[in-house]
mmCIF file of C-alpha atoms in Angstrom:
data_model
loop_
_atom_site.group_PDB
_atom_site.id
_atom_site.type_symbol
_atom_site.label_atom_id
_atom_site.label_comp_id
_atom_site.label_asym_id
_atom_site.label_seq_id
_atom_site.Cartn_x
_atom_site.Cartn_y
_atom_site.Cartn_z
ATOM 1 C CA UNK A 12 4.270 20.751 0.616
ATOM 2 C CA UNK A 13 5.958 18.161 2.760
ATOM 3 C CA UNK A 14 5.198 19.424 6.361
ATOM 4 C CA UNK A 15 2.652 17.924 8.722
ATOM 5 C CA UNK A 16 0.113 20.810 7.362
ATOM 6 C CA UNK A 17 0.725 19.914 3.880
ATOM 7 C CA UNK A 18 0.676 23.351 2.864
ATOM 8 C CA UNK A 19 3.876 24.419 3.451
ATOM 9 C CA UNK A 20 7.709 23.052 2.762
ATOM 10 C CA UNK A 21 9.387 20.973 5.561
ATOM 11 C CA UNK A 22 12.883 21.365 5.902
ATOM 12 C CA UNK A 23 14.982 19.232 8.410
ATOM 13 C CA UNK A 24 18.870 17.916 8.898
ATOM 14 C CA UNK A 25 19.182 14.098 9.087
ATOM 15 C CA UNK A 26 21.990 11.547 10.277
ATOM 16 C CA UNK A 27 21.636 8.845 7.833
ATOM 17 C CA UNK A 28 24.433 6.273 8.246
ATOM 18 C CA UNK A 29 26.888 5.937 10.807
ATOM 19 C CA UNK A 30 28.598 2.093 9.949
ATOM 20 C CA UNK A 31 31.737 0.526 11.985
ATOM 21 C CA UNK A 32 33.999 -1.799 9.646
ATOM 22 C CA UNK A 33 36.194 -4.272 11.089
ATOM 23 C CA UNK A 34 37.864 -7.463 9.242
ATOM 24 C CA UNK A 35 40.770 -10.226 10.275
ATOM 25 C CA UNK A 36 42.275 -12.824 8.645
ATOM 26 C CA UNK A 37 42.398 -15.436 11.157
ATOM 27 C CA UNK A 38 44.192 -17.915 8.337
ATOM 28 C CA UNK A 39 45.897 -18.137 5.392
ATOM 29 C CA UNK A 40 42.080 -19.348 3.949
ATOM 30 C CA UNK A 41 40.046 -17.861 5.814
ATOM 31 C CA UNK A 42 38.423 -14.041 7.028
ATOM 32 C CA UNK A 43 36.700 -13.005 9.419
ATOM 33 C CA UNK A 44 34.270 -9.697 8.544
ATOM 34 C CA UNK A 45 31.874 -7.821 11.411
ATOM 35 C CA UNK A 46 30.241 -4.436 10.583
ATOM 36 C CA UNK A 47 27.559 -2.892 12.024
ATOM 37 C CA UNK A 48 25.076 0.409 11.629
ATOM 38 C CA UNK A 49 23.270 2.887 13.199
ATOM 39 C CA UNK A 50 20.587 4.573 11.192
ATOM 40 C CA UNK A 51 19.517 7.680 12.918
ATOM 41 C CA UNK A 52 17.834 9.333 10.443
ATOM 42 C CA UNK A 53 14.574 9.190 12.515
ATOM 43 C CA UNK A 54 15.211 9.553 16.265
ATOM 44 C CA UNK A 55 11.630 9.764 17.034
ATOM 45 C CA UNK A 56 10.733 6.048 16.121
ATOM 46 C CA UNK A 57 14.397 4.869 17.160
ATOM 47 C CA UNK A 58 13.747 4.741 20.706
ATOM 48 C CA UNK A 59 15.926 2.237 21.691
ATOM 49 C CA UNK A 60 18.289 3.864 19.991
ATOM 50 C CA UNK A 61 19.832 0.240 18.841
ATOM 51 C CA UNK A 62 23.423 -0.867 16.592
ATOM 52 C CA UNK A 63 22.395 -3.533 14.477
ATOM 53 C CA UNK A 64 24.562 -6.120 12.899
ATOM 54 C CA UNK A 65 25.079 -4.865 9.155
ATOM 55 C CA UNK A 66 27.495 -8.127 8.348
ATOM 56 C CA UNK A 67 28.918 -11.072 10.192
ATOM 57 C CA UNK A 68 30.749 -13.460 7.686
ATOM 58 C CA UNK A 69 33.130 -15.905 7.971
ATOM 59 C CA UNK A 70 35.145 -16.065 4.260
ATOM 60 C CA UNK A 71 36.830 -19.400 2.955
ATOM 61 C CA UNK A 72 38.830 -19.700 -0.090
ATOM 62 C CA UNK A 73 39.682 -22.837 -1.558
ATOM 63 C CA UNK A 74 40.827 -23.771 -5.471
ATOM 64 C CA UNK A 75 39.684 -20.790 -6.691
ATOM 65 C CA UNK A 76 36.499 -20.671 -4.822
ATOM 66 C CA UNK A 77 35.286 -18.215 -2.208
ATOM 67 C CA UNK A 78 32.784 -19.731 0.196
ATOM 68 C CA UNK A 79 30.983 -17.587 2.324
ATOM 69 C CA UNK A 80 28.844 -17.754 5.469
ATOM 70 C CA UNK A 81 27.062 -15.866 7.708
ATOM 71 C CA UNK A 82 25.162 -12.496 6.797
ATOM 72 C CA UNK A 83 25.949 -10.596 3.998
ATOM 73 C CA UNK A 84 24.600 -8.828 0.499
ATOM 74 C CA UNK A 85 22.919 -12.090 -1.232
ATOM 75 C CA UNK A 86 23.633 -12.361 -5.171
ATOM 76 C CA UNK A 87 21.761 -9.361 -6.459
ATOM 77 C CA UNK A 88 21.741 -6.228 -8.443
ATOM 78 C CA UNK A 89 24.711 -4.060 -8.693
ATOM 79 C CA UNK A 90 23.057 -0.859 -6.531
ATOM 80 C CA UNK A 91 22.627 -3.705 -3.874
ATOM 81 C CA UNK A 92 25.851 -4.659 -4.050
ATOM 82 C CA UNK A 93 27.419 -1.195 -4.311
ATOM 83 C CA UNK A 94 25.587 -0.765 -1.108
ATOM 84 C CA UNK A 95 24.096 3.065 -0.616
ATOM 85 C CA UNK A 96 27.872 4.356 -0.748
ATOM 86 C CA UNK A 97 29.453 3.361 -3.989
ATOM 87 C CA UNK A 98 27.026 4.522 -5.922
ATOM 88 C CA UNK A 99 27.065 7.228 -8.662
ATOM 89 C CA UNK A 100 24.309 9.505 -6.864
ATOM 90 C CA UNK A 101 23.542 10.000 -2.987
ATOM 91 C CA UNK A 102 20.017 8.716 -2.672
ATOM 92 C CA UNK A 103 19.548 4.264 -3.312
ATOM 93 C CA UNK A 104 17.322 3.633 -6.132
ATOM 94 C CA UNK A 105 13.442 3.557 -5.386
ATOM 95 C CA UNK A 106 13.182 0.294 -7.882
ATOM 96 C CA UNK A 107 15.408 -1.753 -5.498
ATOM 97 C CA UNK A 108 12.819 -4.415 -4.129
ATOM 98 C CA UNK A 109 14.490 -7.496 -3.754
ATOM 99 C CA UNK A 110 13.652 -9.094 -0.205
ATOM 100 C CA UNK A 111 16.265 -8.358 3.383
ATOM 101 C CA UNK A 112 16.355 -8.800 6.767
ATOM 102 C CA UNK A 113 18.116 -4.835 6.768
ATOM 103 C CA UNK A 114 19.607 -2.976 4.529
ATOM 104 C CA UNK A 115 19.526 -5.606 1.833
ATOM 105 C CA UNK A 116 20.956 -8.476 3.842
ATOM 106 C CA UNK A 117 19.994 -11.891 4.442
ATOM 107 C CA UNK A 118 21.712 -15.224 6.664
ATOM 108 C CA UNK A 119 23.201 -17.820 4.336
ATOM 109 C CA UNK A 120 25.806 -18.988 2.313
ATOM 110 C CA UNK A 121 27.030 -18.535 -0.760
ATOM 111 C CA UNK A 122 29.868 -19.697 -3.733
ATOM 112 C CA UNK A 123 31.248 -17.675 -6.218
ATOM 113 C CA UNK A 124 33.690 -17.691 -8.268
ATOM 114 C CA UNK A 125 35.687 -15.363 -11.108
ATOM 115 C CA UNK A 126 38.008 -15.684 -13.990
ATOM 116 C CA UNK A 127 40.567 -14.026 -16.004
ATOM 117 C CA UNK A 128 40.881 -11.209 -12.463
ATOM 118 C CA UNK A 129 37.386 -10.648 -12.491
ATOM 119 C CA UNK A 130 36.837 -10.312 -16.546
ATOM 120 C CA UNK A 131 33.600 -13.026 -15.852
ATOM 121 C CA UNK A 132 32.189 -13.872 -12.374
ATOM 122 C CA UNK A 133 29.227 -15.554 -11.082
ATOM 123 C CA UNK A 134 27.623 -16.046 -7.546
ATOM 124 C CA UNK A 135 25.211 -18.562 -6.112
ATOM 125 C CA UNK A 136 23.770 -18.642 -2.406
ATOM 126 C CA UNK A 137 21.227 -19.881 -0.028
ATOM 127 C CA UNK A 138 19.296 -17.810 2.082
ATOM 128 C CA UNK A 139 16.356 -17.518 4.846
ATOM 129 C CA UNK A 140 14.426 -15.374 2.797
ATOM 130 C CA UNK A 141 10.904 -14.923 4.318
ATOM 131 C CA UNK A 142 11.166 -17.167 7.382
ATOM 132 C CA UNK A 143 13.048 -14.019 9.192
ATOM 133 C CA UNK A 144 9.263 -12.642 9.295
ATOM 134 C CA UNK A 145 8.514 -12.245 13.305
ATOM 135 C CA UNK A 146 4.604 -12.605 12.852
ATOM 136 C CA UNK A 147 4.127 -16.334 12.149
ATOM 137 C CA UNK A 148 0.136 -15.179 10.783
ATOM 138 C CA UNK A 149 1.694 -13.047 8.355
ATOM 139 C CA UNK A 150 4.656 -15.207 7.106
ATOM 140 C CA UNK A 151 4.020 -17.244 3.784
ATOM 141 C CA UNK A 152 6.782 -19.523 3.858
ATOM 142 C CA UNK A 153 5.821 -22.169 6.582
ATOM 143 C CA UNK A 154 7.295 -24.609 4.827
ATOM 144 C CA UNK A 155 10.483 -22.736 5.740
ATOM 145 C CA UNK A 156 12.128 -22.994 2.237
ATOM 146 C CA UNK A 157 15.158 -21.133 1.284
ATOM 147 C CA UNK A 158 15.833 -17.784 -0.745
ATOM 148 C CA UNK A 159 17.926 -19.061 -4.147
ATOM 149 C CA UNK A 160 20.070 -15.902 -5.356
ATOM 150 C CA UNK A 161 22.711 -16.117 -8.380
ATOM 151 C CA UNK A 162 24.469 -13.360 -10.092
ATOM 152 C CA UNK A 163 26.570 -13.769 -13.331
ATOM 153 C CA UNK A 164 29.196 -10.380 -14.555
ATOM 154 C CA UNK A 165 30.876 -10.156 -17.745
ATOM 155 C CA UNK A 166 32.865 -7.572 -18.099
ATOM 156 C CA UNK A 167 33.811 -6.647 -22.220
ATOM 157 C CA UNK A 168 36.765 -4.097 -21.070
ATOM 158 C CA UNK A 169 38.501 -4.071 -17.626
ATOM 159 C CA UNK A 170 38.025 -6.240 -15.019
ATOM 160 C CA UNK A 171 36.240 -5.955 -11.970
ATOM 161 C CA UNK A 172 37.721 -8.174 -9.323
ATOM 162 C CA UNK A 173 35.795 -9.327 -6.035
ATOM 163 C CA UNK A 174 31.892 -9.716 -4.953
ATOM 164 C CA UNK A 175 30.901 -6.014 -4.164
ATOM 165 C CA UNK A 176 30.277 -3.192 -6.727
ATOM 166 C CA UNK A 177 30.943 0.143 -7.353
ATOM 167 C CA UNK A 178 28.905 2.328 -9.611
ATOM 168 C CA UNK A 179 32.057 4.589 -10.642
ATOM 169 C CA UNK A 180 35.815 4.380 -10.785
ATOM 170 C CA UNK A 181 36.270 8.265 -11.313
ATOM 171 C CA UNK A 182 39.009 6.874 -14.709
ATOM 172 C CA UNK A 183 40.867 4.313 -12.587
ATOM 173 C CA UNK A 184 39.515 1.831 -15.335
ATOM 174 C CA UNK A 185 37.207 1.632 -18.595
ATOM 175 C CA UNK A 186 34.416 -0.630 -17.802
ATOM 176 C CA UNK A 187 31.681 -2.321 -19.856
ATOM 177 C CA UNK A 188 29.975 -4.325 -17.609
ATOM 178 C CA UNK A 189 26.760 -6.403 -17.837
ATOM 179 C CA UNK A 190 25.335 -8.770 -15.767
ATOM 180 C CA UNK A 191 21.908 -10.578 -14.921
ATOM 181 C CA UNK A 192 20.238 -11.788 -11.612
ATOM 182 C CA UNK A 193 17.750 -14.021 -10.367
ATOM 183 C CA UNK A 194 16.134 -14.539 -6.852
ATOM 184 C CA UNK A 195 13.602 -17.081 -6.066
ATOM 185 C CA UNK A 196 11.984 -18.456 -3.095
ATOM 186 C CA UNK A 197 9.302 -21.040 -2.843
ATOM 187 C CA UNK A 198 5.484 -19.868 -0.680
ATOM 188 C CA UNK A 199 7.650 -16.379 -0.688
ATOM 189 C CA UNK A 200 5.245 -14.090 -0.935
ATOM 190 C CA UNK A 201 1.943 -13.306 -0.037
ATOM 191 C CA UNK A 202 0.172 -14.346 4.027
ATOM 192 C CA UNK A 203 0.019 -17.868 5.785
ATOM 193 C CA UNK A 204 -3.163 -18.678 4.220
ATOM 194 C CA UNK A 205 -2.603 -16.783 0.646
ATOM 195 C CA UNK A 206 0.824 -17.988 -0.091
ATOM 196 C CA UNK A 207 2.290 -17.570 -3.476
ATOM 197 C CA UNK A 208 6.161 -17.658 -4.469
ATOM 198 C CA UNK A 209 8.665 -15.114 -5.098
ATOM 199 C CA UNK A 210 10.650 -14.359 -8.166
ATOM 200 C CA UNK A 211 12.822 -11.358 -8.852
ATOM 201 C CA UNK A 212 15.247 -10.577 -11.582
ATOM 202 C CA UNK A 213 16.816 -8.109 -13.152
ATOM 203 C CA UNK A 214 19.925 -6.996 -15.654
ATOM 204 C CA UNK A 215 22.191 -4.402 -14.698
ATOM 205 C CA UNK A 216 24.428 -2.636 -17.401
ATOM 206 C CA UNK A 217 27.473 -0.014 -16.417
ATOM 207 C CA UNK A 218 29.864 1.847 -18.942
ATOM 208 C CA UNK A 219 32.609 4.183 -17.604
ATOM 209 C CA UNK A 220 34.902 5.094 -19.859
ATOM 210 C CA UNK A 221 37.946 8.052 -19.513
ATOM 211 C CA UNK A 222 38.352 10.584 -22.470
ATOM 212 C CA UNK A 223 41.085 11.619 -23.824
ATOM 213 C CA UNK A 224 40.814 15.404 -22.127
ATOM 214 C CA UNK A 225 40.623 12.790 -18.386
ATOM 215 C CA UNK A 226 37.122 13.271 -18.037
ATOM 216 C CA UNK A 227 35.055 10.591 -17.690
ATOM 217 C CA UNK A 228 31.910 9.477 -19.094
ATOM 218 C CA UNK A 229 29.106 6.895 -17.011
ATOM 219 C CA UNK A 230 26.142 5.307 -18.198
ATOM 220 C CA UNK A 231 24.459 2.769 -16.137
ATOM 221 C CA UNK A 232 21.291 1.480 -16.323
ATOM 222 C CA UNK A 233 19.373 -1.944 -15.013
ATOM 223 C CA UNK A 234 15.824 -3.808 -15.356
ATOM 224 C CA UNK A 235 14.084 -5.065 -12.627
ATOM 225 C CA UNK A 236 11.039 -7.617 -12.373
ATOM 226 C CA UNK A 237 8.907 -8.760 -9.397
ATOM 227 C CA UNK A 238 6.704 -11.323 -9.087
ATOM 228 C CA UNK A 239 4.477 -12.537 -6.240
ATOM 229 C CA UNK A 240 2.220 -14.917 -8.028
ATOM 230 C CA UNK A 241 -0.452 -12.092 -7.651
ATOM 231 C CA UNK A 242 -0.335 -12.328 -3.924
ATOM 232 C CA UNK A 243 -1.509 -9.302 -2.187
ATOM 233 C CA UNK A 244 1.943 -8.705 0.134
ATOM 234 C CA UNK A 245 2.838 -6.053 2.770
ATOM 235 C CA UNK A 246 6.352 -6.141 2.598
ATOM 236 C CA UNK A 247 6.861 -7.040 -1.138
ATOM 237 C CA UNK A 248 5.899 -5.531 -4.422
ATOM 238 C CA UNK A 249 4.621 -7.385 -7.618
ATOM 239 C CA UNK A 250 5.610 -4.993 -10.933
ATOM 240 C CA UNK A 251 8.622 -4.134 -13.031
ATOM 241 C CA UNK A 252 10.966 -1.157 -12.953
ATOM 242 C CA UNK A 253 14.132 0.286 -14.424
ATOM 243 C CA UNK A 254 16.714 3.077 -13.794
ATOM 244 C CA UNK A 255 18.672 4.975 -16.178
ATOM 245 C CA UNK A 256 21.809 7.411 -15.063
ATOM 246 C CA UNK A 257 24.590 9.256 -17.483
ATOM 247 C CA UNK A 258 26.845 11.281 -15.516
ATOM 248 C CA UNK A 259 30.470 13.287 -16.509
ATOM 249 C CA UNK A 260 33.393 13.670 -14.243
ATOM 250 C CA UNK A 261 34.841 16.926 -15.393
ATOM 251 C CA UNK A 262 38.779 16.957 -15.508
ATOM 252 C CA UNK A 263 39.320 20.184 -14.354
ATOM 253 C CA UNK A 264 40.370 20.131 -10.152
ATOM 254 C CA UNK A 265 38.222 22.910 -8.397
ATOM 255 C CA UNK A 266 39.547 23.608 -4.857
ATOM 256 C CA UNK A 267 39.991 20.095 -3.237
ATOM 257 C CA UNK A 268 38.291 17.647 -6.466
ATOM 258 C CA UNK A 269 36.599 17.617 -9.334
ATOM 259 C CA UNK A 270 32.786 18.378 -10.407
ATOM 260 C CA UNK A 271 30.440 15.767 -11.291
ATOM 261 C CA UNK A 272 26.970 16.487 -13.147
ATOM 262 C CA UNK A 273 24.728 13.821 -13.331
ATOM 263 C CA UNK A 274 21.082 12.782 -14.215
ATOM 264 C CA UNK A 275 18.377 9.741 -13.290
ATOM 265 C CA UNK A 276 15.607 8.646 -14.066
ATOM 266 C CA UNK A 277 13.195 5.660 -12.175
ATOM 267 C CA UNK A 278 10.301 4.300 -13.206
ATOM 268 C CA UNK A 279 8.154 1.493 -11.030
ATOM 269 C CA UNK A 280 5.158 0.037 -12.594
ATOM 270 C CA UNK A 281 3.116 -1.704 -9.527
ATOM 271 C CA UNK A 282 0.987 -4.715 -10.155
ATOM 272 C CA UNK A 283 0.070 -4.945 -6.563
ATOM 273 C CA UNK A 284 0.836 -2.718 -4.065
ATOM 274 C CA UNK A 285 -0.875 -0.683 -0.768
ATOM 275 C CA UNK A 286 0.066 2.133 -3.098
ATOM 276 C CA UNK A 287 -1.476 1.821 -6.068
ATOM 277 C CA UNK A 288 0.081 2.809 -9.441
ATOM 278 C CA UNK A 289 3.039 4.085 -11.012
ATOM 279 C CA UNK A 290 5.966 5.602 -8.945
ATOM 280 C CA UNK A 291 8.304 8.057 -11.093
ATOM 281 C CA UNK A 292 11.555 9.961 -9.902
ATOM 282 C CA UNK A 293 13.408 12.324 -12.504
ATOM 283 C CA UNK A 294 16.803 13.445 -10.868
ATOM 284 C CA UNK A 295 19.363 15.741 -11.272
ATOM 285 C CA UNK A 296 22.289 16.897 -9.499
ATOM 286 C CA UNK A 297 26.103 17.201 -9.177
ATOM 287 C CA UNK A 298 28.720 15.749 -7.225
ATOM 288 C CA UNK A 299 31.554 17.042 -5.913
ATOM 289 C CA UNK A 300 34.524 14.458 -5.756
ATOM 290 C CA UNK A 301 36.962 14.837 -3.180
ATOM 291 C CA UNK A 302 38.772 11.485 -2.838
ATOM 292 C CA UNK A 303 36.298 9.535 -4.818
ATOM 293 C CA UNK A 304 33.347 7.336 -2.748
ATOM 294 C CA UNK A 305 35.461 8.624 0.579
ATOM 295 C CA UNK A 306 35.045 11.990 0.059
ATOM 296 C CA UNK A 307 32.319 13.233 -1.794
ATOM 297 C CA UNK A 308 29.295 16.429 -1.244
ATOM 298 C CA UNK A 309 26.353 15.740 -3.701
ATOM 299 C CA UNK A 310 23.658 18.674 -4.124
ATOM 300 C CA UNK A 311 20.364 17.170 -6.243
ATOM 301 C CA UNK A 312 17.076 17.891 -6.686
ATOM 302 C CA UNK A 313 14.301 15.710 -7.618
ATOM 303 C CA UNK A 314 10.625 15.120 -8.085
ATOM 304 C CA UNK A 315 8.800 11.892 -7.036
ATOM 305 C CA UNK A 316 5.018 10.975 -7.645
ATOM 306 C CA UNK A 317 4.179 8.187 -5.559
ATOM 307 C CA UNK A 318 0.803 6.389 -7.476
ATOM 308 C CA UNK A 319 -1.060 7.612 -10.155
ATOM 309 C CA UNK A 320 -3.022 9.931 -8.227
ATOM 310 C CA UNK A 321 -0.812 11.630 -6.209
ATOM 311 C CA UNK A 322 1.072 14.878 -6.298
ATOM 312 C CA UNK A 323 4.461 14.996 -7.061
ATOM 313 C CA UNK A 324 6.851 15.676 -3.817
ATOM 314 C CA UNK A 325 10.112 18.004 -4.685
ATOM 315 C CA UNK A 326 12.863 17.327 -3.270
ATOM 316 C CA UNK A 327 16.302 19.527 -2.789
ATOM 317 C CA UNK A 328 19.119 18.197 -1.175
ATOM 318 C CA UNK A 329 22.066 18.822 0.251
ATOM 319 C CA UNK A 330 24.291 14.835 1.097
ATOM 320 C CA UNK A 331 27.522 14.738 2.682
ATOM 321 C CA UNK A 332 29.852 10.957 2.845
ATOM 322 C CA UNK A 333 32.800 10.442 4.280
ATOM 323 C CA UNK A 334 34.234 6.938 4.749
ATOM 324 C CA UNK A 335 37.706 5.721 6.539
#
């Protein structure tokens, strides 16, 4: 019942992502990243029909030490950080509510740092935050503090070198990660006249391991907690969540890859929201691996109820990613 009549099933094709990559070293220290996006998976509203800047960061490495600057993922969650193509599914989880500009981004810097190739790693920045708001009547912060975002990894079995995720290695490596976030931003949340502050954090947990027959088993799973001083707040949500996934790579090759069942399960629990109540989303699907994350065709269905009134919405699909 998801057409316009609400009687009968909508069905539709959509152009999600389309995302440019480019990236120089300009010195032996330093790197130079630009990408950008075009989401087109609503024409109608797009009528400008506008690229937007996804990233533009300038990357220094000193003593151990990356430094960077610009706009870029801020310290948060490993979905974030996976971005909404290394993940172990097709859709981006429905408990992701940590504050962006777009697509989870923010303007700042940041430090991080890792050890042993990646066995620990933590990340600290300094962000906008809620300052990027356009309407100055609807924007809390106008004190114009900053966005504070760390992330600490340790990983028990392999490593996981560098600042972005991935949600599956497909048996490239045994991982047993966990790791723990926290975002916080002073008169974040809330109006001009009812500010409150923000503070988000969560704990993420993967485990991939490879079996002895080569397939490969995935848990993952994370905690998520949101808090806007009980300010009433359009573009945040106050409440606690959590997300729980298994999936199994099969070994066997099928035509060009290998088949990947998998299940999820999301739960949001809204303090204060326009929507009120719960928000639930059981999942389950399969993937079909073709050259890992840049080659993949997922099929899933799911079933979402959105408050604690409303009627669940079922969902098949049918997701297609291809990356160069």
């Amino acid at each position: 019942d998801g057409a316009p009549n609400a009687t009968s099933n909508s069905t539709g094709v959509s152009f999600d992502n389309m995302r440019l990559y480019t990236a120089a070293k300009v010195h032996e220290n330093i790197t130079v990243e630009f990408n950008t996006e075009r989401s087109i998976g609503n024409d109608a509203l797009d009528t400008d029909h506008r690229i937007r800047v996804l990233d533009a960061v300038a990357k220094f490495s000193f003593k151990g030490f990356d430094l960077w600057a610009g706009r870029f993922l801020p310290p948060s969650d490993r979905s974030n950080l996976d971005g909404p193509f290394y993940l172990n599914n097709y859709d981006f989880p429905i408990v992701q509510a940590y504050p962006a500009i777009f697509a989870g981004r923010d303007n700042g810097v940041a430090i991080m740092k890792e050890y042993a190739g990646g066995k620990f790693k933590w990340s600290y920045g300094l962000f906008e935050g809620r300052t990027n708001s356009t309407n100055a009547n609807t924007n809390p912060d106008q004190g114009d503090n900053l966005l504070h975002a760390a992330r600490v990894t340790y990983n028990f079995w392999d490593p996981e070198p560098g600042y972005y995720t991935t949600s599956s290695y497909y048996g490239a490596k045994d991982v047993l990660a966990v790791a723990f976030v926290y975002q916080r931003e002073a008169d974040g949340a809330g109006t001009s006249t009812t500010a409150g502050d923000f503070t988000g954090w969560n704990v993420d947990v993967l485990m991939e391991k490879k079996l002895q027959n080569g397939g490969v088993v995935n848990l993952e799973g994370a905690y998520y907690d949101y808090d806007l001083d009980d300010k009433t707040d359009l573009s945040l949500t106050q409440g606690e969540g959590y997300l729980l996934l298994g999936s199994y790579l099969i070994p066997k090759q099928i035509g060009w890859g290998k088949v990947q069942p998998y299940v999820r399960y999301q739960h949001f629990a809204r303090a204060i929201s326009t929507t009120s109540g719960n928000r639930t989303r059981t999942e389950g699907g399969v993937n079909y691996i073709i050259d890992g994350q840049n080659a993949k065709i997922s099929v899933l269905y799911f079933s979402d109820r959105n408050g604690s009134n409303a009627d669940s919405k079922n969902t098949f699909r049918i997701g297609l990613q291809f990356q160069l």
